[in-house]
């Protein structure tokens, strides 16, 4: 290939298709027809002697050569864009709608601070909450159904951090790390004294499960110990779980930071679990297509700032009160 004869417009098409992982969405983004996008990719394939992108049932999948090439192409295009079309972003004049996926308890913690920031600094922005019913939000981001997901996505983040998704357009950042606790009503028979493993396993349990599947991380840990628990009820909302536990003898396991968002803090008590659980990490995921969007960056920066300025200090005070 002679670089001097290469049509650099083809690299812009390649970059957009890599971001969208779908020819139709890439064509819309580029204001081109799908046949024109396909023809541009055909020309680039011929120039580079590689298939680059292979059609699948869900869009296109990059070849190893495409994955290796994309970071350099993306960096070069970003540098050119910054040099040719520098912009000053004024959030007070921005107009945008964010579609955000979170569990009910997560939204209850983060949304009040975000709303205050929007009302104060960005009146042209608004948010649409989308139910989070899975620990795998990548398809929703890839399809463009949502702009950001916030929650506990251990499998997804582990894959991205390990480089298993080298060609993935999904990006992530950590907001908070916490721990699990056992939650019960204030006057529960097990509320006084240390919670033992035998007492825990003999009790009836409530599981917050987005899918409705009556098996969670706790059950995996217990199975490794040769123990099990009886899950009497599964619900798909933390708020519902808090209401039920506050009015029954059921136990549940929640991330400590989500206790306050049940709305039942005065009626609940938490105990240290009688076995070790991995930390729970709250991450935000977004699509590379929004990486350079200044309004989207404002949203991500605010989620990080409000976590550091509001969420973590409040959780620290809650823990101090609980320990006294």
CSV table of C-alpha atoms in Angstrom, one decimal:
chain,number,residue,atom,x,y,z
A,1,UNK,CA,0.0,0.0,0.0
A,2,UNK,CA,1.2,3.5,-0.9
A,3,UNK,CA,0.2,5.8,1.9
A,4,UNK,CA,0.4,8.9,-0.4
A,5,UNK,CA,-2.4,7.5,-2.6
A,6,UNK,CA,-4.7,6.4,0.3
A,7,UNK,CA,-7.9,8.3,0.6
A,8,UNK,CA,-7.9,9.5,4.2
A,9,UNK,CA,-11.7,9.9,4.2
A,10,UNK,CA,-11.8,6.1,4.4
A,11,UNK,CA,-10.1,6.2,7.8
A,12,UNK,CA,-13.0,8.4,9.1
A,13,UNK,CA,-15.5,5.9,7.8
A,14,UNK,CA,-13.5,3.1,9.4
A,15,UNK,CA,-13.3,4.9,12.8
A,16,UNK,CA,-17.1,5.5,12.8
A,17,UNK,CA,-17.9,1.9,12.0
A,18,UNK,CA,-15.5,0.7,14.7
A,19,UNK,CA,-17.2,3.0,17.2
A,20,UNK,CA,-20.8,2.0,16.2
A,21,UNK,CA,-20.1,-1.7,15.4
A,22,UNK,CA,-23.0,-1.4,13.0
A,23,UNK,CA,-23.1,-0.2,9.4
A,24,UNK,CA,-26.6,1.4,9.5
A,25,UNK,CA,-25.8,3.4,12.6
A,26,UNK,CA,-22.4,4.4,11.2
A,27,UNK,CA,-24.1,5.6,8.0
A,28,UNK,CA,-26.5,7.7,10.0
A,29,UNK,CA,-23.7,9.2,12.0
A,30,UNK,CA,-21.7,10.0,8.8
A,31,UNK,CA,-24.8,11.3,6.9
A,32,UNK,CA,-24.0,8.7,4.2
A,33,UNK,CA,-26.0,5.8,2.7
A,34,UNK,CA,-25.2,2.3,3.9
A,35,UNK,CA,-24.1,1.3,0.4
A,36,UNK,CA,-21.6,4.2,0.4
A,37,UNK,CA,-20.3,3.1,3.8
A,38,UNK,CA,-19.9,-0.5,2.5
A,39,UNK,CA,-18.1,0.8,-0.6
A,40,UNK,CA,-15.7,2.9,1.4
A,41,UNK,CA,-14.9,-0.2,3.6
A,42,UNK,CA,-14.4,-2.3,0.5
A,43,UNK,CA,-11.9,0.2,-0.8
A,44,UNK,CA,-10.0,0.3,2.5
A,45,UNK,CA,-10.0,-3.5,2.6
A,46,UNK,CA,-8.4,-3.5,-0.8
A,47,UNK,CA,-5.8,-0.9,0.2
A,48,UNK,CA,-4.9,-2.8,3.4
A,49,UNK,CA,-5.3,-6.3,2.1
A,50,UNK,CA,-7.4,-7.3,5.2
A,51,UNK,CA,-11.2,-7.9,5.7
A,52,UNK,CA,-11.1,-5.4,8.7
A,53,UNK,CA,-14.7,-5.9,9.6
A,54,UNK,CA,-16.7,-9.1,9.4
A,55,UNK,CA,-20.5,-9.1,9.4
A,56,UNK,CA,-22.3,-10.8,12.3
A,57,UNK,CA,-25.9,-11.2,13.3
A,58,UNK,CA,-25.6,-8.1,15.6
A,59,UNK,CA,-23.5,-5.9,13.3
A,60,UNK,CA,-19.8,-6.2,12.5
A,61,UNK,CA,-16.8,-7.7,14.3
A,62,UNK,CA,-13.3,-6.3,13.8
A,63,UNK,CA,-10.4,-8.5,12.7
A,64,UNK,CA,-7.2,-8.5,14.7
A,65,UNK,CA,-5.7,-6.1,12.1
A,66,UNK,CA,-8.6,-3.7,12.6
A,67,UNK,CA,-8.2,-3.8,16.4
A,68,UNK,CA,-4.5,-3.1,16.1
A,69,UNK,CA,-5.0,-0.2,13.6
A,70,UNK,CA,-8.0,1.5,15.3
A,71,UNK,CA,-6.2,3.2,18.3
A,72,UNK,CA,-3.7,4.9,16.0
A,73,UNK,CA,-6.5,6.0,13.6
A,74,UNK,CA,-8.7,7.3,16.5
A,75,UNK,CA,-5.8,9.2,18.1
A,76,UNK,CA,-4.8,10.8,14.7
A,77,UNK,CA,-8.4,11.9,14.0
A,78,UNK,CA,-8.8,13.3,17.5
A,79,UNK,CA,-5.7,15.3,17.2
A,80,UNK,CA,-6.8,16.7,13.8
A,81,UNK,CA,-10.2,17.5,15.1
A,82,UNK,CA,-8.8,19.4,18.1
A,83,UNK,CA,-6.4,21.4,15.9
A,84,UNK,CA,-8.9,22.2,13.1
A,85,UNK,CA,-12.1,22.8,15.0
A,86,UNK,CA,-11.3,23.8,18.6
A,87,UNK,CA,-14.5,24.5,20.6
A,88,UNK,CA,-15.3,26.2,23.9
A,89,UNK,CA,-18.1,24.3,25.7
A,90,UNK,CA,-20.6,26.4,27.6
A,91,UNK,CA,-22.7,24.0,29.7
A,92,UNK,CA,-25.2,26.7,30.5
A,93,UNK,CA,-26.2,26.8,26.9
A,94,UNK,CA,-26.0,23.1,26.1
A,95,UNK,CA,-29.0,21.2,24.9
A,96,UNK,CA,-29.0,17.4,25.5
A,97,UNK,CA,-30.9,14.5,26.8
A,98,UNK,CA,-29.2,11.7,28.7
A,99,UNK,CA,-30.7,8.2,28.9
A,100,UNK,CA,-29.3,6.6,32.0
A,101,UNK,CA,-29.7,3.0,33.3
A,102,UNK,CA,-29.4,2.4,37.0
A,103,UNK,CA,-31.0,0.3,39.7
A,104,UNK,CA,-33.6,2.1,41.8
A,105,UNK,CA,-31.3,2.4,44.8
A,106,UNK,CA,-28.4,3.7,42.8
A,107,UNK,CA,-30.6,6.3,41.2
A,108,UNK,CA,-31.9,7.3,44.6
A,109,UNK,CA,-28.4,8.0,45.8
A,110,UNK,CA,-26.9,9.8,42.8
A,111,UNK,CA,-29.9,11.5,41.1
A,112,UNK,CA,-30.7,14.2,43.7
A,113,UNK,CA,-27.2,15.7,43.4
A,114,UNK,CA,-27.2,15.4,39.6
A,115,UNK,CA,-30.6,17.2,39.4
A,116,UNK,CA,-29.2,20.0,41.6
A,117,UNK,CA,-26.2,20.4,39.3
A,118,UNK,CA,-28.4,20.5,36.2
A,119,UNK,CA,-30.8,23.1,37.7
A,120,UNK,CA,-27.8,25.2,38.8
A,121,UNK,CA,-25.4,24.9,35.9
A,122,UNK,CA,-27.1,23.3,32.9
A,123,UNK,CA,-30.8,24.1,32.5
A,124,UNK,CA,-30.8,22.8,28.9
A,125,UNK,CA,-29.9,19.3,29.9
A,126,UNK,CA,-32.4,16.6,31.0
A,127,UNK,CA,-32.2,12.9,32.0
A,128,UNK,CA,-34.4,9.9,31.2
A,129,UNK,CA,-34.0,7.0,33.6
A,130,UNK,CA,-34.1,3.5,32.0
A,131,UNK,CA,-34.7,0.4,34.1
A,132,UNK,CA,-31.5,-1.6,34.7
A,133,UNK,CA,-32.5,-5.3,34.5
A,134,UNK,CA,-29.1,-6.9,33.8
A,135,UNK,CA,-25.5,-7.0,34.9
A,136,UNK,CA,-24.5,-6.8,31.2
A,137,UNK,CA,-25.5,-3.4,29.8
A,138,UNK,CA,-23.1,-3.4,26.9
A,139,UNK,CA,-25.8,-4.4,24.3
A,140,UNK,CA,-27.9,-1.4,25.4
A,141,UNK,CA,-25.0,0.9,24.9
A,142,UNK,CA,-24.0,-0.7,21.6
A,143,UNK,CA,-27.6,-0.3,20.3
A,144,UNK,CA,-27.7,3.3,21.5
A,145,UNK,CA,-30.6,2.6,23.8
A,146,UNK,CA,-28.8,4.3,26.7
A,147,UNK,CA,-26.0,6.9,27.0
A,148,UNK,CA,-24.5,5.7,30.3
A,149,UNK,CA,-25.0,2.8,32.8
A,150,UNK,CA,-24.1,3.1,36.5
A,151,UNK,CA,-24.0,0.0,38.7
A,152,UNK,CA,-22.3,-3.2,39.7
A,153,UNK,CA,-21.0,-4.9,36.6
A,154,UNK,CA,-18.2,-7.3,37.8
A,155,UNK,CA,-18.0,-9.5,34.7
A,156,UNK,CA,-18.0,-6.7,32.2
A,157,UNK,CA,-15.4,-4.6,34.0
A,158,UNK,CA,-13.2,-7.6,34.6
A,159,UNK,CA,-13.2,-8.3,30.9
A,160,UNK,CA,-12.5,-4.7,29.9
A,161,UNK,CA,-9.7,-4.3,32.5
A,162,UNK,CA,-8.1,-7.6,31.4
A,163,UNK,CA,-8.0,-6.4,27.8
A,164,UNK,CA,-10.4,-9.1,26.6
A,165,UNK,CA,-12.4,-6.5,24.9
A,166,UNK,CA,-9.5,-4.8,23.1
A,167,UNK,CA,-11.7,-3.9,20.2
A,168,UNK,CA,-14.7,-3.0,22.3
A,169,UNK,CA,-16.0,0.6,22.1
A,170,UNK,CA,-17.2,0.4,25.7
A,171,UNK,CA,-15.4,2.6,28.2
A,172,UNK,CA,-15.6,2.5,32.1
A,173,UNK,CA,-14.7,4.4,35.2
A,174,UNK,CA,-15.0,3.5,38.8
A,175,UNK,CA,-17.2,5.7,41.1
A,176,UNK,CA,-17.2,3.8,44.4
A,177,UNK,CA,-16.1,0.6,46.2
A,178,UNK,CA,-17.9,-0.7,49.2
A,179,UNK,CA,-18.9,-3.9,51.0
A,180,UNK,CA,-21.9,-6.1,51.6
A,181,UNK,CA,-23.8,-6.4,54.9
A,182,UNK,CA,-26.7,-8.5,56.2
A,183,UNK,CA,-29.8,-6.4,56.7
A,184,UNK,CA,-32.8,-7.2,58.9
A,185,UNK,CA,-35.6,-5.4,60.8
A,186,UNK,CA,-34.6,-3.6,64.0
A,187,UNK,CA,-36.4,-6.1,66.4
A,188,UNK,CA,-35.4,-9.2,64.5
A,189,UNK,CA,-34.5,-12.2,66.7
A,190,UNK,CA,-31.0,-12.1,65.2
A,191,UNK,CA,-30.5,-8.3,65.6
A,192,UNK,CA,-28.7,-8.6,68.9
A,193,UNK,CA,-25.3,-10.1,69.2
A,194,UNK,CA,-23.0,-11.6,66.6
A,195,UNK,CA,-24.5,-13.2,63.5
A,196,UNK,CA,-23.3,-16.8,63.2
A,197,UNK,CA,-23.1,-18.8,60.0
A,198,UNK,CA,-25.5,-21.4,61.4
A,199,UNK,CA,-28.1,-18.8,62.3
A,200,UNK,CA,-27.7,-17.1,58.9
A,201,UNK,CA,-28.2,-20.3,57.0
A,202,UNK,CA,-31.2,-21.4,59.1
A,203,UNK,CA,-33.1,-18.1,58.4
A,204,UNK,CA,-35.3,-17.3,55.4
A,205,UNK,CA,-33.9,-14.9,52.9
A,206,UNK,CA,-34.9,-12.2,50.4
A,207,UNK,CA,-32.7,-11.8,47.2
A,208,UNK,CA,-32.7,-8.7,45.1
A,209,UNK,CA,-32.4,-10.1,41.6
A,210,UNK,CA,-32.8,-8.1,38.4
A,211,UNK,CA,-33.5,-11.3,36.4
A,212,UNK,CA,-35.7,-13.0,39.0
A,213,UNK,CA,-33.2,-15.9,39.2
A,214,UNK,CA,-33.1,-17.2,42.8
A,215,UNK,CA,-29.3,-17.5,43.0
A,216,UNK,CA,-26.8,-14.7,43.7
A,217,UNK,CA,-23.2,-14.0,44.7
A,218,UNK,CA,-23.9,-15.0,48.3
A,219,UNK,CA,-25.1,-18.5,47.2
A,220,UNK,CA,-21.8,-19.0,45.2
A,221,UNK,CA,-19.8,-18.2,48.4
A,222,UNK,CA,-21.9,-20.4,50.6
A,223,UNK,CA,-21.6,-23.3,48.0
A,224,UNK,CA,-17.8,-23.1,48.3
A,225,UNK,CA,-18.2,-23.6,52.0
A,226,UNK,CA,-20.6,-26.5,51.6
A,227,UNK,CA,-23.5,-24.5,52.9
A,228,UNK,CA,-26.7,-23.0,51.4
A,229,UNK,CA,-29.6,-20.7,52.4
A,230,UNK,CA,-33.3,-20.7,51.7
A,231,UNK,CA,-34.5,-17.9,49.4
A,232,UNK,CA,-38.1,-17.4,50.2
A,233,UNK,CA,-38.6,-14.3,47.9
A,234,UNK,CA,-36.8,-12.6,45.0
A,235,UNK,CA,-37.6,-9.0,44.1
A,236,UNK,CA,-36.2,-6.7,41.4
A,237,UNK,CA,-36.0,-3.5,43.4
A,238,UNK,CA,-33.9,-2.5,46.4
A,239,UNK,CA,-36.7,-0.3,47.7
A,240,UNK,CA,-39.2,-3.2,47.6
A,241,UNK,CA,-36.6,-5.4,49.3
A,242,UNK,CA,-36.2,-2.9,52.2
A,243,UNK,CA,-39.9,-2.6,52.7
A,244,UNK,CA,-40.4,-6.4,52.9
A,245,UNK,CA,-37.4,-7.0,55.2
A,246,UNK,CA,-38.5,-4.2,57.5
A,247,UNK,CA,-41.9,-6.0,57.9
A,248,UNK,CA,-40.9,-9.6,58.1
A,249,UNK,CA,-38.3,-12.0,59.5
A,250,UNK,CA,-36.5,-12.3,56.2
A,251,UNK,CA,-32.8,-11.4,55.9
A,252,UNK,CA,-31.2,-9.8,52.9
A,253,UNK,CA,-27.7,-8.9,51.8
A,254,UNK,CA,-27.2,-5.4,50.4
A,255,UNK,CA,-24.2,-3.2,49.6
A,256,UNK,CA,-23.9,-1.0,52.7
A,257,UNK,CA,-24.1,2.2,50.7
A,258,UNK,CA,-27.6,1.2,49.4
A,259,UNK,CA,-29.2,0.9,52.8
A,260,UNK,CA,-30.2,4.5,53.0
A,261,UNK,CA,-31.9,4.4,49.6
A,262,UNK,CA,-34.4,1.7,50.8
A,263,UNK,CA,-36.1,4.5,52.6
A,264,UNK,CA,-36.4,2.3,55.7
A,265,UNK,CA,-33.1,3.1,57.5
A,266,UNK,CA,-34.8,3.7,60.8
A,267,UNK,CA,-36.5,0.3,60.7
A,268,UNK,CA,-33.5,-1.7,59.6
A,269,UNK,CA,-30.3,-2.8,61.2
A,270,UNK,CA,-27.2,-4.2,59.5
A,271,UNK,CA,-24.8,-6.9,60.7
A,272,UNK,CA,-21.5,-8.1,59.5
A,273,UNK,CA,-21.7,-11.2,57.4
A,274,UNK,CA,-20.4,-14.4,58.9
A,275,UNK,CA,-18.3,-15.1,55.8
A,276,UNK,CA,-16.2,-13.1,53.4
A,277,UNK,CA,-17.6,-11.5,50.3
A,278,UNK,CA,-15.8,-9.6,47.6
A,279,UNK,CA,-16.1,-5.8,47.5
A,280,UNK,CA,-18.9,-4.3,45.5
A,281,UNK,CA,-17.7,-1.8,42.9
A,282,UNK,CA,-20.0,0.8,41.4
A,283,UNK,CA,-18.8,1.7,37.8
A,284,UNK,CA,-20.1,3.8,35.0
A,285,UNK,CA,-20.0,2.5,31.5
A,286,UNK,CA,-20.4,4.5,28.3
A,287,UNK,CA,-19.9,4.1,24.5
A,288,UNK,CA,-16.8,5.5,22.8
A,289,UNK,CA,-19.1,7.4,20.5
A,290,UNK,CA,-19.8,9.8,23.4
A,291,UNK,CA,-16.1,10.0,24.6
A,292,UNK,CA,-15.5,13.4,23.0
A,293,UNK,CA,-19.1,14.7,23.5
A,294,UNK,CA,-18.5,17.7,25.9
A,295,UNK,CA,-22.0,17.4,27.5
A,296,UNK,CA,-21.5,13.7,28.1
A,297,UNK,CA,-18.1,14.5,29.6
A,298,UNK,CA,-19.8,17.1,31.9
A,299,UNK,CA,-22.2,14.3,33.0
A,300,UNK,CA,-19.4,11.8,33.8
A,301,UNK,CA,-17.3,14.4,35.6
A,302,UNK,CA,-20.3,15.4,37.7
A,303,UNK,CA,-21.0,11.8,38.7
A,304,UNK,CA,-17.4,11.5,39.8
A,305,UNK,CA,-17.4,14.8,41.7
A,306,UNK,CA,-20.7,14.2,43.5
A,307,UNK,CA,-19.4,10.7,44.5
A,308,UNK,CA,-16.3,12.2,46.1
A,309,UNK,CA,-18.1,15.3,47.5
A,310,UNK,CA,-21.4,13.9,48.7
A,311,UNK,CA,-21.9,10.1,48.5
A,312,UNK,CA,-18.6,9.0,50.1
A,313,UNK,CA,-18.7,11.5,53.0
A,314,UNK,CA,-22.4,10.6,53.8
A,315,UNK,CA,-21.6,6.9,53.8
A,316,UNK,CA,-18.6,7.6,56.1
A,317,UNK,CA,-20.9,9.4,58.6
A,318,UNK,CA,-23.5,6.5,58.4
A,319,UNK,CA,-20.8,4.0,59.2
A,320,UNK,CA,-19.5,6.1,62.2
A,321,UNK,CA,-23.0,6.2,63.6
A,322,UNK,CA,-23.5,2.5,63.1
A,323,UNK,CA,-20.2,1.7,64.9
A,324,UNK,CA,-21.0,3.8,67.9
